[in-house]
Short mmCIF file of C-alpha atoms in Angstrom, two decimals:
data_model
loop_
_atom_site.label_atom_id
_atom_site.label_comp_id
_atom_site.label_asym_id
_atom_site.label_seq_id
_atom_site.Cartn_x
_atom_site.Cartn_y
_atom_site.Cartn_z
CA MET A 1 -0.21 -0.14 -0.01
CA ASN A 2 1.49 3.50 -0.57
CA LYS A 3 2.20 6.13 2.11
CA ASP A 4 0.26 8.82 0.40
CA ILE A 5 -3.34 7.02 -0.42
CA THR A 6 -5.16 4.69 0.75
CA ARG A 7 -7.40 2.11 -1.37
CA ASP A 8 -10.51 3.13 -0.33
CA GLY A 9 -9.52 7.31 -1.42
CA LYS A 10 -8.26 8.52 1.74
CA ALA A 11 -5.67 10.11 1.72
CA ASN A 12 -2.94 10.04 5.14
CA GLY A 13 0.21 12.25 3.32
CA SER A 14 1.55 15.72 3.77
CA SER A 15 0.33 16.55 0.61
CA GLN A 16 -2.59 19.14 0.79
CA SER A 17 -6.29 17.72 -0.61
CA VAL A 18 -7.90 20.49 -2.67
CA ILE A 19 -11.02 18.24 -2.84
CA THR A 20 -12.47 15.46 -0.40
CA THR A 21 -15.79 13.78 -0.61
CA GLN A 22 -17.29 12.10 2.05
CA ASP A 23 -20.31 9.23 1.76
CA VAL A 24 -21.08 10.92 -1.79
CA ASN A 25 -24.77 9.01 -3.04
CA LEU A 26 -26.64 10.42 -5.97
CA TRP A 27 -29.97 9.73 -7.61
CA TYR A 28 -30.79 10.21 -11.13
CA GLY A 29 -34.76 9.76 -10.31
CA ALA A 30 -34.93 6.43 -8.64
CA THR A 31 -31.31 5.18 -10.42
CA HIS A 32 -28.65 5.36 -8.02
CA ALA A 33 -25.89 6.92 -9.85
CA LEU A 34 -22.94 6.91 -7.01
CA LEU A 35 -22.82 5.26 -4.11
CA ASP A 36 -21.00 5.96 -0.70
CA ILE A 37 -17.98 7.88 -3.23
CA THR A 38 -15.40 8.45 -0.62
CA MET A 39 -11.96 9.79 -1.60
CA GLU A 40 -9.45 12.79 -1.38
CA ILE A 41 -8.20 15.00 -4.79
CA LYS A 42 -4.81 16.03 -3.84
CA THR A 43 -3.42 19.22 -5.11
CA ASN A 44 -0.97 20.06 -7.96
CA ASN A 45 -1.95 16.01 -9.36
CA VAL A 46 -3.20 14.45 -11.81
CA THR A 47 -6.00 12.27 -11.10
CA ALA A 48 -8.22 10.47 -13.60
CA LEU A 49 -10.84 8.35 -13.41
CA ILE A 50 -11.40 4.82 -14.99
CA GLY A 51 -14.36 2.50 -15.61
CA PRO A 52 -16.41 0.95 -17.93
CA SER A 53 -19.56 3.11 -19.67
CA GLY A 54 -21.78 3.90 -17.14
CA CYS A 55 -19.78 3.40 -14.26
CA GLY A 56 -20.40 7.29 -12.57
CA LYS A 57 -17.21 8.28 -13.32
CA SER A 58 -18.73 11.27 -15.44
CA THR A 59 -21.31 12.18 -12.47
CA LEU A 60 -19.11 11.99 -10.20
CA ILE A 61 -16.31 14.98 -11.76
CA ARG A 62 -19.86 16.77 -12.33
CA VAL A 63 -20.18 16.76 -8.45
CA PHE A 64 -17.12 18.49 -7.64
CA ASP A 65 -18.37 21.59 -9.84
CA ARG A 66 -22.37 21.16 -9.10
CA MET A 67 -22.80 20.80 -12.76
CA ASN A 68 -25.75 17.90 -11.86
CA ASP A 69 -27.47 20.71 -10.11
CA ILE A 70 -29.37 21.30 -13.90
CA ILE A 71 -30.13 18.03 -14.32
CA ASP A 72 -33.46 17.16 -13.80
CA GLY A 73 -34.43 14.53 -10.93
CA CYS A 74 -31.10 15.06 -9.66
CA ARG A 75 -30.90 14.31 -6.02
CA ILE A 76 -27.34 14.19 -3.93
CA GLU A 77 -26.70 12.87 -0.16
CA GLY A 78 -22.86 13.35 1.43
CA LYS A 79 -20.54 15.63 1.51
CA VAL A 80 -18.14 17.41 -0.94
CA TYR A 81 -15.73 19.76 0.37
CA PHE A 82 -13.71 21.98 -1.45
CA ARG A 83 -10.48 24.16 0.37
CA GLY A 84 -12.67 22.97 3.55
CA LYS A 85 -15.84 23.91 2.59
CA ASN A 86 -18.69 21.82 1.70
CA ILE A 87 -19.92 22.79 -1.89
CA TYR A 88 -23.67 21.97 -1.28
CA ASP A 89 -24.45 24.04 1.37
CA PRO A 90 -27.08 26.33 0.44
CA ASP A 91 -24.94 29.84 1.20
CA VAL A 92 -22.75 28.75 -1.52
CA ASP A 93 -22.39 30.34 -4.69
CA VAL A 94 -22.49 28.24 -7.61
CA ILE A 95 -20.48 30.47 -9.71
CA GLU A 96 -17.88 31.30 -7.70
CA ILE A 97 -17.31 27.25 -7.13
CA ARG A 98 -17.51 26.89 -11.38
CA LYS A 99 -14.93 30.41 -11.46
CA ARG A 100 -12.82 28.25 -9.40
CA ILE A 101 -13.34 24.68 -10.60
CA GLY A 102 -13.28 25.33 -14.74
CA MET A 103 -14.23 22.54 -16.65
CA ILE A 104 -13.41 20.84 -20.07
CA PHE A 105 -15.97 18.14 -21.78
CA GLN A 106 -15.39 15.92 -24.87
CA LYS A 107 -16.45 17.59 -27.48
CA PRO A 108 -14.47 21.06 -27.81
CA ASN A 109 -17.44 24.13 -27.42
CA PRO A 110 -15.50 27.17 -28.19
CA PHE A 111 -18.13 30.13 -28.44
CA PRO A 112 -18.85 30.99 -32.17
CA MET A 113 -16.78 34.25 -31.59
CA SER A 114 -13.50 35.23 -31.78
CA VAL A 115 -10.33 33.54 -30.55
CA TYR A 116 -9.65 36.17 -28.41
CA ASP A 117 -13.22 36.85 -27.52
CA ASN A 118 -13.46 33.16 -26.17
CA VAL A 119 -11.01 33.51 -24.24
CA ALA A 120 -11.60 37.01 -22.49
CA TYR A 121 -15.38 36.59 -22.16
CA GLY A 122 -14.37 34.68 -18.94
CA PRO A 123 -12.64 37.37 -17.14
CA LYS A 124 -15.24 40.13 -18.89
CA VAL A 125 -18.68 38.50 -17.10
CA HIS A 126 -15.67 38.78 -13.61
CA GLY A 127 -15.90 42.28 -14.09
CA ILE A 128 -12.45 42.71 -15.88
CA THR A 129 -12.74 45.28 -18.75
CA ALA A 130 -9.64 47.44 -19.23
CA ARG A 131 -8.10 45.90 -22.83
CA SER A 132 -4.44 46.07 -21.55
CA HIS A 133 -5.42 43.51 -18.61
CA LEU A 134 -7.80 41.26 -20.52
CA ASP A 135 -4.54 41.07 -23.59
CA GLU A 136 -2.63 40.50 -21.15
CA ILE A 137 -4.40 37.25 -19.60
CA VAL A 138 -5.64 36.12 -23.36
CA GLU A 139 -2.13 36.00 -24.07
CA LYS A 140 -0.82 34.70 -20.61
CA SER A 141 -3.88 32.07 -20.64
CA LEU A 142 -2.80 31.07 -24.37
CA ARG A 143 0.62 30.10 -24.03
CA LEU A 144 -0.36 28.10 -20.94
CA ALA A 145 -2.64 25.75 -23.17
CA ALA A 146 0.28 26.17 -25.51
CA LEU A 147 -2.07 27.28 -28.59
CA TRP A 148 -0.17 31.06 -28.59
CA ASN A 149 2.23 30.22 -31.30
CA GLU A 150 -0.18 28.91 -33.79
CA VAL A 151 -3.38 31.36 -32.86
CA GLU A 152 -1.18 34.90 -32.18
CA ASP A 153 -1.66 36.11 -35.66
CA ARG A 154 -5.40 35.29 -35.91
CA LEU A 155 -6.52 35.80 -32.24
CA ASP A 156 -9.64 37.76 -34.24
CA GLN A 157 -11.08 35.24 -36.26
CA SER A 158 -13.54 33.14 -35.48
CA ALA A 159 -12.63 30.20 -32.98
CA ILE A 160 -15.07 27.67 -34.89
CA GLY A 161 -12.28 28.25 -38.10
CA LEU A 162 -9.57 26.05 -35.88
CA SER A 163 -8.75 22.32 -35.83
CA GLY A 164 -10.32 20.04 -33.31
CA GLY A 165 -7.02 19.80 -31.04
CA GLN A 166 -7.07 23.31 -31.13
CA GLN A 167 -10.75 23.87 -30.31
CA GLN A 168 -9.97 21.92 -27.38
CA ARG A 169 -6.69 23.74 -26.35
CA LEU A 170 -8.02 27.04 -26.78
CA CYS A 171 -11.22 25.42 -24.31
CA ILE A 172 -8.52 25.31 -22.07
CA ALA A 173 -6.96 27.89 -22.16
CA ARG A 174 -10.92 29.39 -21.77
CA ALA A 175 -10.90 28.01 -18.99
CA LEU A 176 -7.23 28.92 -17.72
CA ALA A 177 -8.54 32.40 -17.96
CA VAL A 178 -10.27 32.87 -14.94
CA GLU A 179 -7.51 31.18 -12.63
CA PRO A 180 -9.05 28.42 -11.59
CA GLU A 181 -7.38 26.12 -8.77
CA VAL A 182 -8.97 22.83 -10.03
CA ILE A 183 -9.67 22.27 -13.60
CA LEU A 184 -11.70 19.12 -14.24
CA MET A 185 -11.61 17.01 -18.08
CA ASP A 186 -14.48 15.13 -19.28
CA GLU A 187 -13.19 12.61 -21.92
CA PRO A 188 -10.99 15.36 -23.39
CA THR A 189 -9.25 13.90 -26.09
CA SER A 190 -11.74 11.31 -27.07
CA ALA A 191 -12.53 13.66 -30.14
CA LEU A 192 -9.30 14.40 -31.31
CA ASP A 193 -7.00 12.62 -33.52
CA PRO A 194 -3.29 11.20 -31.80
CA ILE A 195 -1.51 14.31 -32.45
CA ALA A 196 -4.22 16.26 -31.11
CA THR A 197 -4.16 13.82 -28.00
CA ALA A 198 -0.30 14.39 -27.56
CA LYS A 199 -0.55 17.94 -27.25
CA ILE A 200 -3.32 17.77 -24.74
CA GLU A 201 -1.73 15.08 -22.81
CA ASP A 202 1.42 17.00 -23.04
CA LEU A 203 -0.33 20.12 -21.81
CA ILE A 204 -2.43 18.21 -18.86
CA THR A 205 1.26 17.32 -17.97
CA ASP A 206 2.17 20.94 -18.12
CA LEU A 207 -0.89 22.07 -16.14
CA ARG A 208 0.11 19.93 -12.95
CA LYS A 209 2.67 22.37 -12.20
CA GLN A 210 0.24 25.18 -11.40
CA TYR A 211 -3.21 23.61 -11.28
CA THR A 212 -4.84 20.28 -9.88
CA VAL A 213 -6.00 17.89 -12.70
CA VAL A 214 -9.08 15.78 -12.60
CA ILE A 215 -9.44 13.93 -15.63
CA VAL A 216 -11.99 10.87 -16.99
CA THR A 217 -10.50 8.76 -19.51
CA HIS A 218 -11.85 5.84 -21.15
CA ASN A 219 -8.65 5.36 -22.45
CA MET A 220 -6.84 3.14 -19.44
CA GLN A 221 -2.73 4.05 -21.33
CA GLN A 222 -4.00 7.83 -21.68
CA ALA A 223 -4.36 7.74 -16.93
CA ALA A 224 -1.38 5.76 -16.95
CA ARG A 225 0.79 7.80 -18.92
CA ILE A 226 -0.29 11.43 -17.35
CA SER A 227 -1.92 10.56 -13.90
CA ASP A 228 -0.18 10.24 -10.54
CA PHE A 229 -3.78 9.10 -8.98
CA THR A 230 -5.86 6.89 -10.69
CA GLY A 231 -9.32 5.78 -9.09
CA PHE A 232 -11.38 3.29 -10.75
CA MET A 233 -14.98 2.87 -10.82
CA TYR A 234 -18.13 0.60 -11.53
CA LEU A 235 -21.65 0.58 -11.12
CA GLY A 236 -21.12 3.44 -9.35
CA LYS A 237 -18.75 2.44 -6.55
CA LEU A 238 -15.05 3.91 -6.45
CA ILE A 239 -13.71 0.52 -6.34
CA GLU A 240 -10.21 1.27 -6.23
CA PHE A 241 -8.27 4.59 -5.52
CA GLY A 242 -4.68 4.34 -5.59
CA ARG A 243 -1.03 5.75 -7.15
CA THR A 244 -1.42 5.48 -10.82
CA VAL A 245 1.84 3.18 -10.60
CA GLN A 246 0.15 0.95 -8.54
CA ILE A 247 -2.90 0.31 -10.08
CA PHE A 248 -1.98 -0.34 -13.61
CA GLU A 249 1.14 -2.26 -12.07
CA ARG A 250 -0.75 -4.40 -8.62
CA PRO A 251 -3.64 -3.37 -8.33
CA GLY A 252 -5.23 -4.29 -5.07
CA GLN A 253 -8.71 -5.53 -6.07
CA GLU A 254 -9.53 -8.35 -8.78
CA LEU A 255 -12.14 -6.61 -9.66
CA THR A 256 -9.95 -3.56 -11.20
CA GLU A 257 -7.16 -5.83 -12.42
CA ASN A 258 -9.75 -7.45 -14.48
CA TYR A 259 -11.24 -4.58 -15.97
CA ILE A 260 -7.63 -3.34 -16.53
CA THR A 261 -6.92 -6.50 -18.41
CA GLY A 262 -9.33 -6.01 -20.69
CA ARG A 263 -11.13 -9.43 -19.48
CA PHE A 264 -14.45 -7.12 -18.71
CA GLY A 265 -15.88 -3.25 -20.22
CA MET B 1 -8.82 -8.71 -29.18
CA VAL B 2 -8.11 -8.62 -25.82
CA GLU B 3 -9.39 -12.37 -25.62
CA LYS B 4 -7.01 -13.01 -28.86
CA PHE B 5 -4.37 -11.12 -26.14
CA HIS B 6 -5.17 -13.86 -23.91
CA LEU B 7 -4.63 -16.34 -25.56
CA LYS B 8 -1.43 -15.89 -27.80
CA LEU B 9 -0.16 -15.02 -23.68
CA ASP B 10 -0.85 -18.76 -23.03
CA ASP B 11 0.55 -19.54 -26.21
CA MET B 12 3.59 -17.91 -25.26
CA LYS B 13 3.80 -19.52 -21.70
CA GLU B 14 3.38 -23.38 -23.00
CA GLU B 15 6.75 -21.72 -25.65
CA VAL B 16 8.46 -20.89 -22.09
CA LEU B 17 7.52 -23.96 -20.64
CA LYS B 18 9.38 -25.41 -23.42
CA MET B 19 11.84 -24.02 -23.30
CA GLY B 20 12.03 -24.80 -19.98
CA PHE B 21 12.15 -28.11 -19.94
CA LEU B 22 14.16 -28.25 -23.18
CA ALA B 23 17.03 -25.87 -20.38
CA GLU B 24 15.97 -28.72 -17.88
CA GLU B 25 16.91 -31.66 -20.06
CA MET B 26 20.27 -30.63 -21.27
CA LEU B 27 22.03 -29.96 -18.06
CA GLU B 28 20.72 -33.46 -16.75
CA LYS B 29 21.58 -35.17 -19.56
CA SER B 30 25.06 -33.53 -19.62
CA ILE B 31 25.37 -34.81 -16.19
CA ILE B 32 24.77 -38.42 -16.98
CA ALA B 33 26.51 -37.77 -19.62
CA LEU B 34 29.34 -36.98 -17.21
CA LYS B 35 28.57 -39.35 -14.62
CA ASP B 36 28.87 -42.15 -17.88
CA ARG B 37 31.65 -41.03 -19.79
CA ASN B 38 28.92 -40.76 -22.63
CA LYS B 39 30.36 -38.82 -25.30
CA GLU B 40 27.34 -39.47 -27.95
CA LEU B 41 24.70 -37.68 -25.02
CA ALA B 42 27.39 -35.21 -24.20
CA GLU B 43 27.23 -34.45 -28.24
CA GLU B 44 23.57 -34.81 -28.36
CA VAL B 45 23.19 -31.71 -25.23
CA ILE B 46 25.63 -29.89 -27.32
CA SER B 47 23.65 -30.01 -30.76
CA LYS B 48 20.62 -28.31 -28.99
CA LYS B 49 22.49 -25.44 -28.20
CA GLY B 50 20.93 -24.04 -31.86
CA GLU B 51 17.12 -24.98 -30.41
CA ILE B 52 17.32 -22.65 -27.36
CA ALA B 53 18.80 -19.92 -28.54
CA ALA B 54 15.95 -20.29 -31.24
CA LEU B 55 13.07 -20.50 -28.31
CA ASP B 56 15.06 -17.36 -26.89
CA PHE B 57 14.99 -15.22 -30.22
CA ASN B 58 11.54 -15.99 -30.92
CA ILE B 59 9.85 -15.50 -27.91
CA GLU B 60 11.22 -12.81 -27.26
CA LYS B 61 10.56 -11.43 -30.63
CA ASP B 62 6.66 -12.41 -30.28
CA VAL B 63 6.49 -10.77 -26.69
CA LEU B 64 7.53 -7.44 -28.10
CA HIS B 65 5.15 -7.80 -30.62
CA LEU B 66 2.55 -8.29 -28.47
CA VAL B 67 3.61 -5.16 -26.23
CA PRO B 68 3.02 -2.29 -28.89
CA LEU B 69 -0.25 -4.36 -30.11
CA TYR B 70 -2.48 -4.64 -26.93
CA GLN B 71 -0.60 -2.36 -24.55
CA PRO B 72 -1.03 -5.18 -21.89
CA MET B 73 -1.65 -3.81 -18.29
CA ALA B 74 -1.20 -5.12 -14.62
CA LYS B 75 -0.91 -9.19 -14.25
CA ASP B 76 -0.43 -9.46 -17.74
CA MET B 77 2.47 -6.74 -18.29
CA ARG B 78 4.09 -8.80 -15.64
CA THR B 79 3.71 -12.04 -17.09
CA ILE B 80 5.54 -10.06 -20.18
CA ALA B 81 8.49 -9.27 -17.96
CA CYS B 82 8.76 -12.19 -15.91
CA ILE B 83 8.90 -14.24 -19.56
CA LEU B 84 11.23 -11.74 -20.68
CA LYS B 85 13.55 -12.23 -17.71
CA MET B 86 13.25 -15.92 -17.93
CA ILE B 87 13.94 -16.47 -20.89
CA THR B 88 17.51 -15.09 -20.40
CA TYR B 89 18.07 -17.53 -18.00
CA LEU B 90 16.88 -20.68 -19.19
CA THR B 91 18.98 -19.75 -22.22
CA ARG B 92 22.11 -19.47 -19.66
CA ILE B 93 20.79 -22.50 -17.91
CA GLY B 94 20.90 -24.42 -21.03
CA ARG B 95 24.10 -23.28 -22.42
CA TYR B 96 26.11 -24.18 -18.74
CA GLY B 97 24.52 -27.74 -19.75
CA LYS B 98 26.15 -27.18 -22.96
CA ASP B 99 29.52 -25.81 -21.04
CA ILE B 100 29.36 -29.58 -18.52
CA ALA B 101 29.07 -31.61 -22.07
CA LYS B 102 32.12 -30.20 -23.59
CA ALA B 103 34.04 -30.91 -20.16
CA VAL B 104 33.10 -34.37 -21.02
CA LEU B 105 34.43 -34.71 -24.40
CA GLU B 106 37.60 -33.19 -23.21
CA LEU B 107 37.86 -35.72 -19.72
CA GLU B 108 39.86 -38.96 -20.67
CA GLN B 109 38.33 -41.67 -20.02
CA GLU B 110 39.72 -42.65 -16.88
CA PRO B 111 37.68 -43.35 -13.84
CA HIS B 112 36.42 -40.47 -11.43
CA ILE B 113 38.29 -39.27 -8.57
CA SER B 114 36.14 -40.33 -5.62
CA LYS B 115 32.60 -41.22 -7.51
CA LEU B 116 33.00 -37.55 -8.83
CA VAL B 117 32.72 -36.43 -5.55
CA SER B 118 29.10 -34.46 -4.53
CA ILE B 119 28.62 -33.44 -8.29
CA PRO B 120 25.90 -36.07 -9.12
CA TYR B 121 23.89 -34.92 -5.64
CA MET B 122 24.37 -31.40 -6.61
CA ALA B 123 22.86 -31.68 -9.94
CA GLU B 124 20.45 -33.66 -8.75
CA MET B 125 19.33 -30.33 -6.53
CA VAL B 126 19.78 -27.35 -8.97
CA ASN B 127 17.01 -29.71 -11.03
CA SER B 128 14.80 -30.15 -8.47
CA MET B 129 14.77 -26.23 -8.48
CA ILE B 130 14.63 -25.33 -12.16
CA ASP B 131 11.62 -28.36 -11.95
CA ASP B 132 9.71 -26.57 -8.90
CA VAL B 133 10.00 -23.17 -10.43
CA LEU B 134 8.68 -23.85 -13.79
CA LYS B 135 5.86 -26.00 -12.18
CA ALA B 136 5.61 -22.67 -9.43
CA PHE B 137 5.28 -20.46 -13.02
CA GLU B 138 3.30 -22.86 -14.57
CA THR B 139 0.85 -22.78 -11.79
CA GLU B 140 1.87 -19.89 -9.61
CA ASP B 141 1.77 -22.24 -6.81
CA LEU B 142 4.11 -20.05 -4.60
CA SER B 143 5.22 -22.81 -2.24
CA LEU B 144 7.03 -24.56 -4.16
CA ILE B 145 9.38 -21.66 -4.50
CA ALA B 146 9.40 -20.72 -1.19
CA ASP B 147 12.60 -22.31 0.50
CA PHE B 148 14.79 -22.15 -2.34
CA ASP B 149 16.38 -19.49 -0.16
CA GLU B 150 17.69 -22.16 1.42
CA ARG B 151 18.11 -24.52 -1.09
CA ASP B 152 20.28 -22.23 -2.48
CA ASP B 153 22.39 -22.03 0.68
CA LYS B 154 22.86 -25.80 0.37
CA VAL B 155 23.49 -25.75 -3.05
CA ASP B 156 26.84 -22.78 -2.46
CA ALA B 157 27.93 -25.30 0.43
CA LEU B 158 28.25 -27.85 -2.15
CA ARG B 159 29.71 -25.95 -4.42
CA TYR B 160 32.43 -25.04 -1.79
CA SER B 161 32.72 -28.48 -0.44
CA ILE B 162 33.62 -29.92 -4.00
CA PHE B 163 36.24 -26.75 -4.29
CA ARG B 164 38.20 -27.70 -1.03
CA GLU B 165 38.26 -31.86 -1.90
CA CYS B 166 39.29 -30.92 -5.00
CA ILE B 167 41.78 -29.36 -4.02
CA SER B 168 42.77 -31.96 -1.40
CA TYR B 169 42.57 -34.72 -4.26
CA MET B 170 45.07 -32.40 -6.64
CA THR B 171 47.55 -31.93 -3.45
CA GLU B 172 47.61 -35.82 -3.50
CA ASN B 173 48.08 -36.12 -6.60
CA PRO B 174 49.49 -33.79 -9.55
CA ARG B 175 47.85 -35.93 -12.09
CA ASN B 176 44.11 -35.50 -10.70
CA ILE B 177 44.67 -31.74 -11.27
CA THR B 178 42.85 -31.58 -14.97
CA GLN B 179 39.85 -34.00 -13.50
CA CYS B 180 39.25 -31.78 -10.33
CA ALA B 181 39.80 -28.94 -12.69
CA HIS B 182 36.78 -29.65 -14.57
CA TYR B 183 35.09 -30.77 -11.61
CA ILE B 184 35.73 -27.50 -10.19
CA MET B 185 34.01 -25.86 -13.52
CA VAL B 186 31.26 -27.95 -13.13
CA ALA B 187 30.14 -27.51 -9.49
CA ARG B 188 30.19 -23.66 -10.58
CA TYR B 189 28.16 -24.34 -13.65
CA LEU B 190 25.56 -26.19 -11.05
CA GLU B 191 25.84 -23.12 -8.57
CA ARG B 192 25.11 -20.48 -11.24
CA CYS B 193 21.97 -22.88 -12.85
CA ALA B 194 20.86 -22.57 -8.87
CA ASP B 195 21.47 -19.04 -9.07
CA HIS B 196 19.43 -18.60 -12.56
CA ALA B 197 16.08 -20.80 -10.32
CA CYS B 198 16.54 -18.42 -8.28
CA LYS B 199 16.38 -15.09 -10.32
CA ILE B 200 13.76 -16.97 -12.50
CA ALA B 201 11.37 -17.43 -8.83
CA GLU B 202 11.82 -14.34 -7.89
CA LYS B 203 10.34 -13.14 -11.61
CA VAL B 204 7.32 -15.96 -10.69
CA HIS B 205 7.00 -14.45 -7.47
CA TYR B 206 6.18 -10.79 -9.34
CA MET B 207 4.15 -12.00 -11.89
CA VAL B 208 2.04 -13.69 -9.38
CA ASN B 209 1.61 -11.08 -6.77
CA GLY B 210 3.49 -7.94 -8.16
CA GLU B 211 5.95 -7.59 -5.23
CA HIS B 212 9.70 -7.66 -5.81
CA ILE B 213 11.53 -10.26 -3.70
CA GLU B 214 15.41 -11.47 -3.39
CA ILE B 215 15.95 -14.95 -3.25
CA GLY B 216 19.97 -16.29 -3.10
#
């Protein structure tokens, strides 16, 4: 057993946790989609969630920034602490939570506006109006998303004209522009070709220096390549959680072993 | 896809076992050839050199072909890692058998000194270790290799005792030197074979439960 985190997802090392869930249960109407999820997401690490389709990994990642709130019939019990505060408390400002916890989706979803405006959109919503300040944020975010060199001459052109991989990096730049602490990624490369995927993976590896990343992926090799911690989910349960190296080399649970060696799923 | 991978992995394990039995046979027959001064049998052992080298080459090639195609994980990957190391150790065991067979060809037709000292007994111990580790690989029964530390110690002790005994015979009579020098070399080869059996046991242990251990 590694010394930083236990298999059921509880951290016992010195590295700080940014998000902690405690006995989280979630229902979509009568369907019990998440069962007693207790886990910790460590700061400046990449955490991957893997598991077969319908296991609840996307649902879980959406719990972290209350994206499930907008789904009719969705009910959640348990605690989700972000920096020590339960984000499901009634006094929590959801907009503020989503500013500090950004989300990247499976398909790139740039706004139908210029590259510049896509990135400047968030800061503008949050009250930044000075052009020089916005210029600075746009450049910094695009550089962090490893896109600046490819778009610096076409900032005024429509983002829709970018390639799929560039669009996804633009979405990452857009998320970074509001200076989040955590970036959630729900299968961010599943719609991309291998070269664009490699660029996003390199980017995620770089981002961990400044941000905490949680990624849902179907691609186990991707999880093995880029994450520090991996959680394996099955039928709404977190079956095993631990260091990625341990999960992929020597999983503790037979179910995890069977899944990652392709015996089911 | 995945089922195909597991079938291929099973085939590969069969090939490794085939290679293991060949290495074991080469070592066993080389000792029989030594005991009986059977040059024909020694020639037969030497002729197997190419067969074991081909198995080594082909298994390695097949394994390296499987890795990028299926990107195995967890126990599948540990099995692949075990096989890759194991075939090297098995090749060396086979080659020690060949080296002993070559010594048989070089020895003159004189009676063995002191019934070959403890070499037959030592060979029996080493062969049982190889046999057990191959069975452990096949069945994943780690109890078969649980006492390898002690067995390796006994083999080491035997090599030393053969060495001391041979020194005495050589000191007593210089005409014993050639034979005893061969005996010392054979004992050394057998000791190395036991070491390789221990290394294989370490890899089998890793394959089965993912823990790295040190034996011998």
